[in-house]
């Protein structure tokens, strides 16, 4: 599988239950059926996609036409369907072909299911590439590397954030200090658009906060000099967004610098 920096990684196509062997992947394309045919009834496919370290997965549809309200194509942020939903689509909306869906971590999990009814569409095909996690972040989120106390993390400079937005910030405190986030605004689509804070620089580090909705979270303080902050929104409904100030706390005193 190609990446933005010429690297390659393996993707496992795990077929939970598949009729006629139609769901598959070829190189960096996943599909429910070949372009010359249609998909079958009563199939459930899942693809587990893993990018190289330091990269994330980005999916772009090249065709999308399935039975509206009955057959579903879903994308999750993480290694299984327990992750946050990034996309849930049905029907044949042309707008699906104009979006890029990006994970916030190296893993992305994709599923397709069809029912027992007779109507079938042209199916779904999508190209997956791996991009550097910093390059994947929206320019709306800048700066992405924060090394100064008093800096602000914001999901948007205007009235609301956008759909399918990905922001990945790295906060680096000086030696002898740890980062602290204090929130002044928080309004996202509950259960779908979320902020995640890790105590360290990767998604594998301990989770300090995972939050969505309109309730203001309590301040979050790390135990390491580096903190990873991620914001992800799905394909529908937005909010007024998130604002948080960054401060650095001494590991030996309570002084803020």
XYZ file of C-alpha atoms in Angstrom, residues 34 112 126:
3
model
C -15.719 -5.618 -9.473
C -19.827 -3.214 4.320
C -12.269 3.346 -2.511
